[in-house]
Short mmCIF file of C-alpha atoms and ligand atoms in Angstrom, two decimals:
data_model
loop_
_atom_site.label_atom_id
_atom_site.label_comp_id
_atom_site.label_asym_id
_atom_site.label_seq_id
_atom_site.Cartn_x
_atom_site.Cartn_y
_atom_site.Cartn_z
CA MET A 1 -15.81 -3.51 -16.67
CA ASP A 2 -14.02 -6.71 -15.63
CA ARG A 3 -15.31 -9.19 -13.07
CA ILE A 4 -13.50 -11.98 -11.26
CA VAL A 5 -15.32 -15.30 -11.06
CA VAL A 6 -14.23 -17.82 -8.41
CA GLN A 7 -15.47 -21.37 -7.89
CA GLY A 8 -14.78 -22.42 -4.31
CA ASN A 9 -12.68 -25.55 -4.37
CA GLY A 10 -10.24 -27.59 -2.37
CA PRO A 11 -6.72 -27.18 -1.09
CA LEU A 12 -4.13 -25.07 -2.88
CA SER A 13 -0.59 -26.13 -3.60
CA GLY A 14 2.46 -24.67 -5.31
CA GLU A 15 4.39 -21.41 -5.49
CA ILE A 16 3.46 -17.75 -5.90
CA ALA A 17 6.08 -15.12 -6.74
CA ILE A 18 5.74 -11.92 -4.73
CA SER A 19 6.01 -8.63 -6.63
CA GLY A 20 7.70 -5.39 -5.62
CA ALA A 21 5.76 -3.33 -3.08
CA LYS A 22 3.17 -0.97 -4.54
CA ASN A 23 3.41 1.43 -1.60
CA ALA A 24 7.21 1.48 -1.69
CA CYS A 25 7.27 2.08 -5.44
CA LEU A 26 4.74 4.92 -5.17
CA ALA A 27 7.06 6.72 -2.74
CA LEU A 28 10.24 5.91 -4.67
CA MET A 29 9.00 7.23 -8.01
CA PRO A 30 8.58 10.90 -6.92
CA ALA A 31 12.18 10.80 -5.65
CA THR A 32 13.16 11.19 -9.32
CA LEU A 33 12.07 14.84 -9.04
CA LEU A 34 14.89 15.44 -6.55
CA SER A 35 17.68 14.84 -9.06
CA GLU A 36 18.70 15.91 -12.55
CA GLU A 37 20.24 12.48 -13.08
CA PRO A 38 18.38 9.25 -13.94
CA LEU A 39 16.75 7.11 -11.25
CA THR A 40 16.02 3.51 -12.21
CA LEU A 41 13.77 1.24 -10.18
CA THR A 42 13.94 -2.52 -10.67
CA ASN A 43 11.39 -5.07 -9.36
CA ALA A 44 8.58 -2.55 -9.90
CA PRO A 45 5.06 -4.03 -9.68
CA ARG A 46 2.89 -3.81 -12.80
CA LEU A 47 -0.19 -2.06 -11.44
CA SER A 48 -2.58 0.68 -12.44
CA ASP A 49 -1.48 2.82 -9.44
CA ILE A 50 2.07 2.73 -10.82
CA ARG A 51 0.75 3.81 -14.23
CA THR A 52 -1.12 6.67 -12.52
CA MET A 53 2.08 7.83 -10.81
CA THR A 54 3.88 7.54 -14.17
CA THR A 55 1.26 9.77 -15.79
CA LEU A 56 1.53 12.29 -12.96
CA LEU A 57 5.33 12.48 -13.10
CA GLU A 58 5.24 12.77 -16.90
CA SER A 59 2.78 15.65 -16.55
CA LEU A 60 5.42 17.33 -14.38
CA GLY A 61 7.99 16.91 -17.14
CA ALA A 62 9.73 13.70 -16.10
CA GLU A 63 10.67 11.18 -18.79
CA ILE A 64 9.85 7.59 -17.90
CA SER A 65 10.47 4.49 -19.93
CA THR A 66 9.49 1.01 -18.87
CA MET A 67 11.59 -2.06 -19.63
CA GLN A 68 11.38 -5.78 -18.96
CA ASP A 69 7.62 -5.81 -19.42
CA GLY A 70 7.14 -2.97 -16.93
CA LYS A 71 9.33 -4.36 -14.15
CA VAL A 72 12.01 -1.72 -14.68
CA LEU A 73 11.20 1.99 -14.57
CA ALA A 74 13.90 4.26 -15.95
CA MET A 75 13.11 7.85 -14.93
CA SER A 76 14.78 11.14 -15.69
CA SER A 77 13.70 14.53 -14.39
CA HIS A 78 16.40 16.76 -15.89
CA ALA A 79 13.70 18.61 -17.86
CA ALA A 80 10.93 18.45 -15.24
CA GLU A 81 9.96 22.12 -15.04
CA ASN A 82 6.23 21.93 -14.31
CA HIS A 83 5.23 22.31 -10.65
CA VAL A 84 1.46 21.84 -10.93
CA ALA A 85 -0.03 18.41 -10.09
CA ASP A 86 -3.41 18.44 -11.77
CA TYR A 87 -6.68 17.37 -10.15
CA ASP A 88 -7.57 15.03 -13.01
CA ILE A 89 -4.61 12.79 -12.19
CA VAL A 90 -4.27 13.36 -8.44
CA ARG A 91 -7.93 12.52 -7.70
CA LYS A 92 -7.35 8.95 -8.89
CA MET A 93 -4.87 8.15 -6.14
CA ARG A 94 -4.03 9.61 -2.74
CA ALA A 95 -0.34 8.73 -3.07
CA SER A 96 -0.13 11.50 -5.69
CA ASN A 97 0.38 13.79 -2.68
CA LEU A 98 3.92 12.39 -2.47
CA VAL A 99 5.05 14.82 -5.17
CA LEU A 100 4.46 17.80 -2.86
CA GLY A 101 7.71 17.50 -0.86
CA PRO A 102 9.95 16.78 -3.88
CA LEU A 103 8.40 19.59 -5.98
CA LEU A 104 8.89 22.11 -3.18
CA ALA A 105 12.47 20.96 -2.64
CA ARG A 106 13.24 21.23 -6.35
CA HIS A 107 11.40 24.38 -7.44
CA GLY A 108 10.73 26.23 -4.17
CA HIS A 109 7.05 26.22 -5.11
CA ALA A 110 4.39 23.62 -5.88
CA VAL A 111 0.70 23.49 -6.66
CA VAL A 112 -0.82 20.11 -5.83
CA SER A 113 -4.47 19.17 -5.94
CA LEU A 114 -5.87 17.63 -2.76
CA PRO A 115 -5.98 13.88 -3.43
CA GLY A 116 -8.69 11.26 -3.63
CA GLY A 117 -7.88 7.54 -3.29
CA CYS A 118 -9.72 4.68 -1.61
CA ALA A 119 -12.96 5.65 0.12
CA ILE A 120 -11.73 4.48 3.52
CA GLY A 121 -11.98 7.66 5.53
CA ALA A 122 -11.31 11.38 5.45
CA ARG A 123 -7.52 11.09 4.97
CA PRO A 124 -6.61 14.76 5.33
CA MET A 125 -3.13 16.25 4.72
CA ASP A 126 -2.72 18.45 7.77
CA ILE A 127 0.33 16.54 9.04
CA HIS A 128 2.18 16.99 5.73
CA ILE A 129 1.27 20.68 5.63
CA ASP A 130 2.21 21.43 9.27
CA ALA A 131 5.61 19.78 8.81
CA LEU A 132 6.43 21.59 5.55
CA GLU A 133 5.39 24.89 7.17
CA GLN A 134 7.87 24.20 9.97
CA MET A 135 10.51 23.91 7.22
CA GLY A 136 9.65 27.41 6.03
CA ALA A 137 6.97 26.71 3.41
CA GLU A 138 3.89 28.89 3.13
CA ILE A 139 0.91 26.81 2.12
CA GLU A 140 -2.67 27.79 1.38
CA LEU A 141 -5.65 25.94 -0.02
CA ARG A 142 -7.29 27.60 -3.01
CA ASP A 143 -9.75 26.03 -5.47
CA GLY A 144 -9.05 22.52 -4.18
CA TYR A 145 -5.30 22.95 -4.68
CA LEU A 146 -2.51 23.34 -2.13
CA HIS A 147 -0.38 26.33 -3.19
CA ALA A 148 3.02 26.01 -1.52
CA THR A 149 5.96 28.42 -1.75
CA THR A 150 9.20 28.99 0.10
CA LYS A 151 11.25 32.13 0.46
CA GLY A 152 14.83 31.10 -0.25
CA GLY A 153 14.18 27.34 -0.12
CA LEU A 154 13.26 24.83 2.58
CA LYS A 155 15.15 24.90 5.87
CA GLY A 156 15.90 22.02 8.23
CA ALA A 157 13.80 21.94 11.40
CA GLU A 158 12.92 19.80 14.41
CA ILE A 159 9.52 18.35 13.55
CA PRO A 160 7.46 16.18 15.87
CA LEU A 161 4.59 14.56 13.94
CA ARG A 162 1.26 14.48 15.83
CA PHE A 163 0.68 11.01 14.31
CA ALA A 164 3.18 8.69 12.60
CA SER A 165 1.71 9.17 9.11
CA VAL A 166 3.39 7.08 6.42
CA GLY A 167 2.84 9.59 3.62
CA ALA A 168 3.85 12.62 5.70
CA THR A 169 7.06 10.89 6.80
CA GLU A 170 7.89 10.12 3.15
CA ASN A 171 7.10 13.63 1.95
CA ILE A 172 9.18 15.30 4.68
CA VAL A 173 12.15 12.95 4.33
CA MET A 174 12.27 13.65 0.57
CA ALA A 175 11.86 17.40 1.03
CA ALA A 176 14.55 17.50 3.74
CA THR A 177 17.21 15.82 1.58
CA LEU A 178 17.71 19.11 -0.30
CA ALA A 179 16.81 21.53 2.55
CA LYS A 180 19.38 23.83 4.16
CA GLY A 181 20.58 22.29 7.42
CA THR A 182 19.38 19.38 9.50
CA THR A 183 15.86 18.07 9.89
CA VAL A 184 14.97 15.85 12.84
CA LEU A 185 11.64 14.12 12.36
CA SER A 186 10.28 12.59 15.55
CA ASN A 187 7.28 10.26 15.90
CA ALA A 188 8.12 9.28 12.33
CA ALA A 189 6.50 6.26 10.70
CA ARG A 190 8.64 3.12 10.75
CA GLU A 191 7.07 1.13 7.89
CA PRO A 192 9.40 -0.98 5.69
CA GLU A 193 8.40 1.15 2.69
CA ILE A 194 10.03 4.15 4.41
CA VAL A 195 13.19 2.15 5.04
CA ASP A 196 13.21 1.26 1.32
CA LEU A 197 12.77 4.92 0.34
CA VAL A 198 15.64 5.99 2.60
CA GLU A 199 17.90 3.28 1.17
CA CYS A 200 17.20 4.60 -2.32
CA LEU A 201 17.73 8.25 -1.30
CA ARG A 202 21.03 7.24 0.29
CA ARG A 203 22.11 5.63 -3.00
CA MET A 204 21.33 9.04 -4.53
CA GLY A 205 23.69 10.71 -2.06
CA ALA A 206 21.25 11.79 0.67
CA GLN A 207 22.48 11.88 4.26
CA ILE A 208 19.87 10.19 6.42
CA GLU A 209 19.97 8.24 9.67
CA GLY A 210 17.39 6.50 11.83
CA GLU A 211 15.01 5.02 9.25
CA GLY A 212 12.97 2.18 10.77
CA THR A 213 13.01 3.99 14.15
CA ASP A 214 10.71 6.81 15.26
CA THR A 215 13.39 9.49 14.83
CA ILE A 216 14.82 10.18 11.38
CA THR A 217 17.61 12.72 10.95
CA ILE A 218 18.25 14.22 7.52
CA GLN A 219 21.23 16.40 6.75
CA GLY A 220 20.40 18.47 3.66
CA VAL A 221 22.80 18.29 0.70
CA ASP A 222 23.15 20.59 -2.35
CA ARG A 223 22.26 18.00 -4.95
CA LEU A 224 21.37 14.36 -5.37
CA SER A 225 22.74 12.06 -8.03
CA GLY A 226 21.16 9.24 -10.03
CA ALA A 227 20.85 5.65 -8.77
CA THR A 228 19.47 2.20 -9.46
CA HIS A 229 17.34 0.68 -6.73
CA PRO A 230 15.37 -2.58 -6.38
CA VAL A 231 11.87 -2.13 -4.90
CA VAL A 232 11.40 -4.15 -1.68
CA ALA A 233 9.02 -7.16 -1.76
CA ASP A 234 5.36 -6.34 -1.12
CA ARG A 235 4.55 -7.36 2.47
CA ILE A 236 0.83 -6.72 1.96
CA GLU A 237 0.68 -8.90 -1.16
CA THR A 238 2.66 -11.52 0.79
CA GLY A 239 0.22 -11.41 3.71
CA THR A 240 -2.74 -11.57 1.34
CA PHE A 241 -1.50 -14.70 -0.42
CA MET A 242 -0.52 -16.25 2.94
CA LEU A 243 -4.21 -16.23 3.72
CA ALA A 244 -5.13 -18.20 0.56
CA PRO A 245 -3.96 -21.63 1.87
CA ALA A 246 -5.07 -20.58 5.36
CA ILE A 247 -8.62 -20.23 4.02
CA ALA A 248 -8.72 -22.92 1.31
CA GLY A 249 -6.33 -25.43 2.90
CA GLY A 250 -3.17 -26.88 1.39
CA GLU A 251 0.36 -25.52 1.37
CA VAL A 252 1.79 -22.62 -0.63
CA GLU A 253 5.31 -21.20 -0.85
CA LEU A 254 5.61 -17.46 -1.41
CA ILE A 255 8.78 -16.74 -3.32
CA GLY A 256 10.43 -13.53 -2.15
CA GLY A 257 8.05 -13.17 0.82
CA ARG A 258 9.77 -11.87 3.97
CA ILE A 259 8.61 -13.03 7.39
CA ASN A 260 10.57 -10.27 9.14
CA LEU A 261 8.28 -7.62 7.60
CA LEU A 262 5.14 -9.39 8.90
CA GLY A 263 5.86 -10.15 12.57
CA ALA A 264 2.53 -9.12 14.12
CA PHE A 265 0.57 -10.71 11.29
CA CYS A 266 2.45 -14.03 11.63
CA GLU A 267 1.77 -14.06 15.39
CA LYS A 268 -1.96 -13.87 14.69
CA LEU A 269 -1.75 -16.64 12.10
CA ASP A 270 0.05 -18.82 14.62
CA ALA A 271 -2.75 -18.18 17.11
CA CYS A 272 -5.25 -19.32 14.42
CA GLU A 273 -3.42 -22.65 13.98
CA ILE A 274 -1.63 -21.71 10.78
CA ASP A 275 2.02 -22.64 10.30
CA VAL A 276 4.41 -20.19 8.67
CA THR A 277 8.01 -21.25 8.05
CA GLU A 278 10.88 -19.42 6.44
CA THR A 279 12.35 -21.14 3.38
CA GLU A 280 15.41 -20.46 1.26
CA LYS A 281 13.32 -18.68 -1.33
CA GLY A 282 10.74 -17.00 0.91
CA LEU A 283 8.17 -18.55 3.21
CA ARG A 284 5.73 -21.46 3.32
CA VAL A 285 2.20 -21.40 4.76
CA LYS A 286 0.06 -24.36 5.80
CA ARG A 287 -3.08 -24.77 7.86
CA ARG A 288 -2.30 -27.10 10.78
CA ASN A 289 -5.48 -29.16 10.69
CA GLY A 290 -9.25 -28.73 10.84
CA ARG A 291 -10.87 -25.31 11.22
CA VAL A 292 -8.80 -22.24 11.96
CA GLY A 293 -9.10 -20.75 15.44
CA ALA A 294 -10.68 -17.39 16.27
CA VAL A 295 -8.40 -14.50 17.24
CA ASP A 296 -8.74 -10.80 18.12
CA VAL A 297 -6.97 -8.23 15.94
CA VAL A 298 -6.22 -4.53 16.45
CA THR A 299 -4.72 -2.61 13.53
CA GLU A 300 -1.76 -0.40 14.42
CA ILE A 301 1.12 1.46 12.88
CA PHE A 302 4.18 -0.67 12.03
CA PRO A 303 5.33 -2.97 13.61
CA GLY A 304 1.72 -3.66 14.67
CA PHE A 305 -0.90 -5.50 12.63
CA PRO A 306 -1.26 -3.64 9.28
CA THR A 307 -4.57 -2.01 8.45
CA ASP A 308 -3.93 -3.08 4.84
CA LEU A 309 -4.37 -6.74 5.91
CA GLN A 310 -7.46 -6.24 8.08
CA ALA A 311 -10.06 -7.00 5.37
CA GLN A 312 -8.23 -10.15 4.26
CA MET A 313 -7.88 -11.31 7.90
CA MET A 314 -11.61 -10.80 8.35
CA ALA A 315 -12.22 -13.11 5.37
CA LEU A 316 -10.23 -15.82 7.19
CA LEU A 317 -12.00 -15.30 10.51
CA CYS A 318 -15.46 -15.62 8.90
CA THR A 319 -15.00 -19.41 8.96
CA ALA A 320 -12.97 -19.64 12.19
CA ASP A 321 -14.09 -21.78 15.10
CA GLY A 322 -15.37 -19.13 17.51
CA VAL A 323 -15.82 -15.36 17.85
CA SER A 324 -13.15 -12.86 16.73
CA VAL A 325 -13.09 -9.12 17.38
CA LEU A 326 -11.34 -6.84 14.87
CA GLU A 327 -10.63 -3.25 15.84
CA GLU A 328 -9.64 -0.76 13.11
CA LYS A 329 -7.58 2.06 14.60
CA ILE A 330 -5.92 3.62 11.54
CA PHE A 331 -8.86 4.48 9.26
CA GLU A 332 -12.48 5.17 10.02
CA ASN A 333 -14.92 3.53 7.60
CA ARG A 334 -12.70 0.59 6.69
CA PHE A 335 -15.23 -2.21 7.12
CA MET A 336 -16.95 -1.85 3.75
CA HIS A 337 -16.14 -5.47 2.96
CA ALA A 338 -18.28 -6.62 5.92
CA PRO A 339 -21.69 -6.23 4.20
CA GLU A 340 -20.35 -8.07 1.16
CA LEU A 341 -18.99 -10.92 3.30
CA ILE A 342 -22.38 -11.05 5.04
CA ARG A 343 -23.95 -11.62 1.60
CA MET A 344 -21.77 -14.73 1.42
CA GLY A 345 -23.19 -16.01 4.73
CA ALA A 346 -20.70 -14.49 7.19
CA GLN A 347 -21.91 -13.37 10.61
CA ILE A 348 -20.41 -9.95 11.28
CA ASP A 349 -21.61 -7.17 13.54
CA VAL A 350 -19.99 -3.77 12.97
CA GLN A 351 -20.21 -1.07 15.65
CA GLY A 352 -18.08 1.95 14.78
CA GLY A 353 -14.46 0.85 14.52
CA ILE A 354 -15.10 -2.65 15.93
CA ALA A 355 -16.28 -5.70 14.00
CA THR A 356 -17.32 -8.88 15.80
CA VAL A 357 -17.10 -11.95 13.59
CA THR A 358 -18.80 -15.19 14.60
CA GLY A 359 -17.28 -17.96 12.53
CA VAL A 360 -19.55 -20.15 10.40
CA GLU A 361 -18.68 -23.60 9.00
CA ARG A 362 -18.69 -22.45 5.40
CA LEU A 363 -19.44 -19.37 3.29
CA ARG A 364 -21.60 -19.54 0.17
CA GLY A 365 -20.79 -17.98 -3.20
CA ALA A 366 -22.69 -14.83 -4.19
CA PRO A 367 -22.40 -11.83 -6.48
CA VAL A 368 -20.47 -9.19 -4.51
CA MET A 369 -18.99 -5.77 -5.14
CA ALA A 370 -15.47 -4.55 -4.44
CA THR A 371 -15.48 -1.19 -2.67
CA ASP A 372 -11.77 -0.56 -2.23
CA LEU A 373 -8.46 -2.22 -2.95
CA ARG A 374 -8.02 -4.47 0.09
CA ALA A 375 -11.77 -5.13 0.38
CA SER A 376 -11.81 -6.53 -3.15
CA VAL A 377 -9.06 -9.04 -2.50
CA SER A 378 -10.69 -10.09 0.78
CA LEU A 379 -13.76 -11.13 -1.24
CA ILE A 380 -11.59 -13.23 -3.56
CA LEU A 381 -9.99 -14.94 -0.54
CA ALA A 382 -13.39 -15.62 1.02
CA ALA A 383 -14.58 -17.06 -2.30
CA LEU A 384 -11.71 -19.58 -2.48
CA ALA A 385 -13.38 -21.86 0.06
CA ALA A 386 -17.00 -20.78 -0.34
CA GLU A 387 -19.60 -23.22 -1.64
CA GLY A 388 -20.33 -22.53 -5.32
CA GLU A 389 -19.57 -19.50 -7.44
CA THR A 390 -18.69 -15.96 -6.37
CA VAL A 391 -18.67 -13.10 -8.85
CA ILE A 392 -16.65 -10.08 -7.73
CA ASN A 393 -17.69 -6.93 -9.58
CA ARG A 394 -15.84 -3.61 -9.91
CA VAL A 395 -12.39 -5.19 -9.93
CA TYR A 396 -10.65 -2.03 -11.09
CA HIS A 397 -9.88 -1.47 -7.40
CA LEU A 398 -8.02 -4.78 -7.43
CA ASP A 399 -5.92 -3.84 -10.43
CA ARG A 400 -4.65 -0.79 -8.53
CA GLY A 401 -2.73 -3.01 -6.12
CA TYR A 402 -2.52 -6.67 -7.14
CA GLU A 403 -0.51 -7.80 -10.12
CA ARG A 404 -2.18 -10.61 -12.12
CA VAL A 405 -4.06 -11.97 -9.11
CA GLU A 406 -6.01 -14.51 -11.14
CA GLU A 407 -2.82 -15.91 -12.69
CA LYS A 408 -1.04 -16.11 -9.34
CA LEU A 409 -3.92 -17.85 -7.54
CA GLY A 410 -4.74 -19.98 -10.61
CA ALA A 411 -1.17 -21.31 -10.60
CA VAL A 412 -1.67 -22.84 -7.13
CA GLY A 413 -4.94 -24.52 -8.09
CA ALA A 414 -7.65 -21.93 -7.43
CA LYS A 415 -10.52 -21.91 -9.93
CA ILE A 416 -10.48 -18.23 -10.76
CA GLU A 417 -10.94 -16.30 -13.98
CA ARG A 418 -11.30 -12.74 -15.15
CA VAL A 419 -14.34 -12.06 -17.28
CA SER A 420 -14.47 -8.92 -19.36
CA ASP A 421 -17.77 -7.49 -20.61
CA ASN A 422 -16.19 -7.55 -24.05
CA ASP A 423 -15.57 -11.33 -23.85
C1 UD1 B 1 -0.23 4.65 3.54
C2 UD1 B 1 -0.45 3.51 2.58
C3 UD1 B 1 -1.79 2.82 2.87
C4 UD1 B 1 -1.86 2.39 4.32
C5 UD1 B 1 -1.54 3.56 5.25
C6 UD1 B 1 -1.47 3.15 6.72
C7 UD1 B 1 0.72 4.25 0.60
C8 UD1 B 1 0.64 4.70 -0.81
N1 UD1 B 1 -0.44 4.03 1.22
O1 UD1 B 1 -1.26 5.59 3.30
O2 UD1 B 1 -1.90 1.68 2.00
O3 UD1 B 1 -3.16 1.91 4.61
O4 UD1 B 1 -0.28 4.15 4.89
O5 UD1 B 1 -0.53 2.16 6.89
O6 UD1 B 1 1.80 4.06 1.13
N2 UD1 B 1 -3.79 11.40 8.52
C9 UD1 B 1 -4.17 12.64 8.95
N3 UD1 B 1 -3.53 13.73 8.44
C10 UD1 B 1 -2.51 13.62 7.55
C11 UD1 B 1 -2.12 12.34 7.11
C12 UD1 B 1 -2.78 11.24 7.61
O7 UD1 B 1 -5.08 12.77 9.78
O8 UD1 B 1 -1.95 14.66 7.13
C13 UD1 B 1 -4.50 10.21 9.03
C14 UD1 B 1 -5.27 9.50 7.93
O9 UD1 B 1 -6.54 10.07 7.75
C15 UD1 B 1 -5.35 8.09 8.46
C16 UD1 B 1 -4.04 7.93 9.22
O10 UD1 B 1 -3.56 9.24 9.47
O11 UD1 B 1 -6.43 7.94 9.34
C17 UD1 B 1 -2.98 7.12 8.49
O12 UD1 B 1 -2.62 7.80 7.31
P1 UD1 B 1 -1.17 7.69 6.66
O13 UD1 B 1 -0.26 6.92 7.54
O14 UD1 B 1 -0.76 9.05 6.22
O15 UD1 B 1 -1.50 6.81 5.39
P2 UD1 B 1 -1.15 7.08 3.88
O16 UD1 B 1 0.27 7.54 3.77
O17 UD1 B 1 -2.22 7.86 3.24
#
């Protein structure tokens, strides 16, 4: 199993290219099931989660070829006749549940294993199920699988979500594109990845309005066509790499990074004395001077502070001048990076969903273990400015969501390498 080894060193400088968004791509790929014609995604990130979704869609009968070293995914579902999403694939990644809506829309029935994914909380599927039932689906759980059927196809409905779930919004929007009549989804999630999905569905001929607001209206159509769609830039990867010069010092330009997708995050960086400026090619980040300031953070649904940047922000605040309070409101059990950061000398007190971080002058390198995707990258960030060497074990979590992290950080001057047990 690979490890990442980081020697804490000085300021970073240079450019990092931002990849396409993992979470957008994972929602866009199942959209291929909605059409008999080819769907091609460009700017796809090269990640193990994308390979898992590829395997899942292929198991359903889709044909997928990758081009340009994996950055282009050419998908065709004209022969996709299987409607069973198997446990052995689905358990690897929660986003596998995004095939449920498209399979139901296409076949009128679907059998999808309940998913696994990062160990960051219970992550049930009740919101997805309730909404599909309101569209006329009958769904029951048997042997760990959701068995869903419809009599005469899905029907449009007025659906208020009890919580603005990202995955449920994506599933319902996709299902509703081919339903009979109009679906009005209220308290919908507003994340940029949903806007990207809707833009792609519209290119395929779907009739959708209101994406990016809390009410999305979908007028069902008889069929969708093929399309080519570029995956939006990854705002979470952008935010993660913004924190590298914030922690290690220096100045880094993130090519393709979009400030407008990171408003709440940028406000917090500003409060910590970190400058973010928009450039022609993306954005530039620089620590103003001296130690960063402490700041309180509450994770919220978009446009609030993203839960997927909470662990990385905690890594920054470990060396801030003062006490910061981080409240996690989206997932329970999402502070598993805290004990690892403590092993590096951080002072963190976790009580339920609240972590109090008392900044120390400097962290010290240590062997640590990655417990989930965002936790693993937070340990790399912390290691960039820590004294000595940090070895991050179990990096397969990292490979799910960060493309070539050691190359990207190495290119701006970080001393970072991947060590394989076979080396
Ligand atoms: C997506 C993202 C993930 C991000 C999360 C929140 C993808 C592939 N993943 O995950 O990186 O952290 O949004 O921004 O896009 N919930 C229920 N019942 C449901 C569905 C969700 O109770 O039926 C709860 C979950 O347990 C969780 C919260 O709602 O506490 C948020 O989940 P949701 O927005 O659905 O996140 P995902 O789509 O799984």
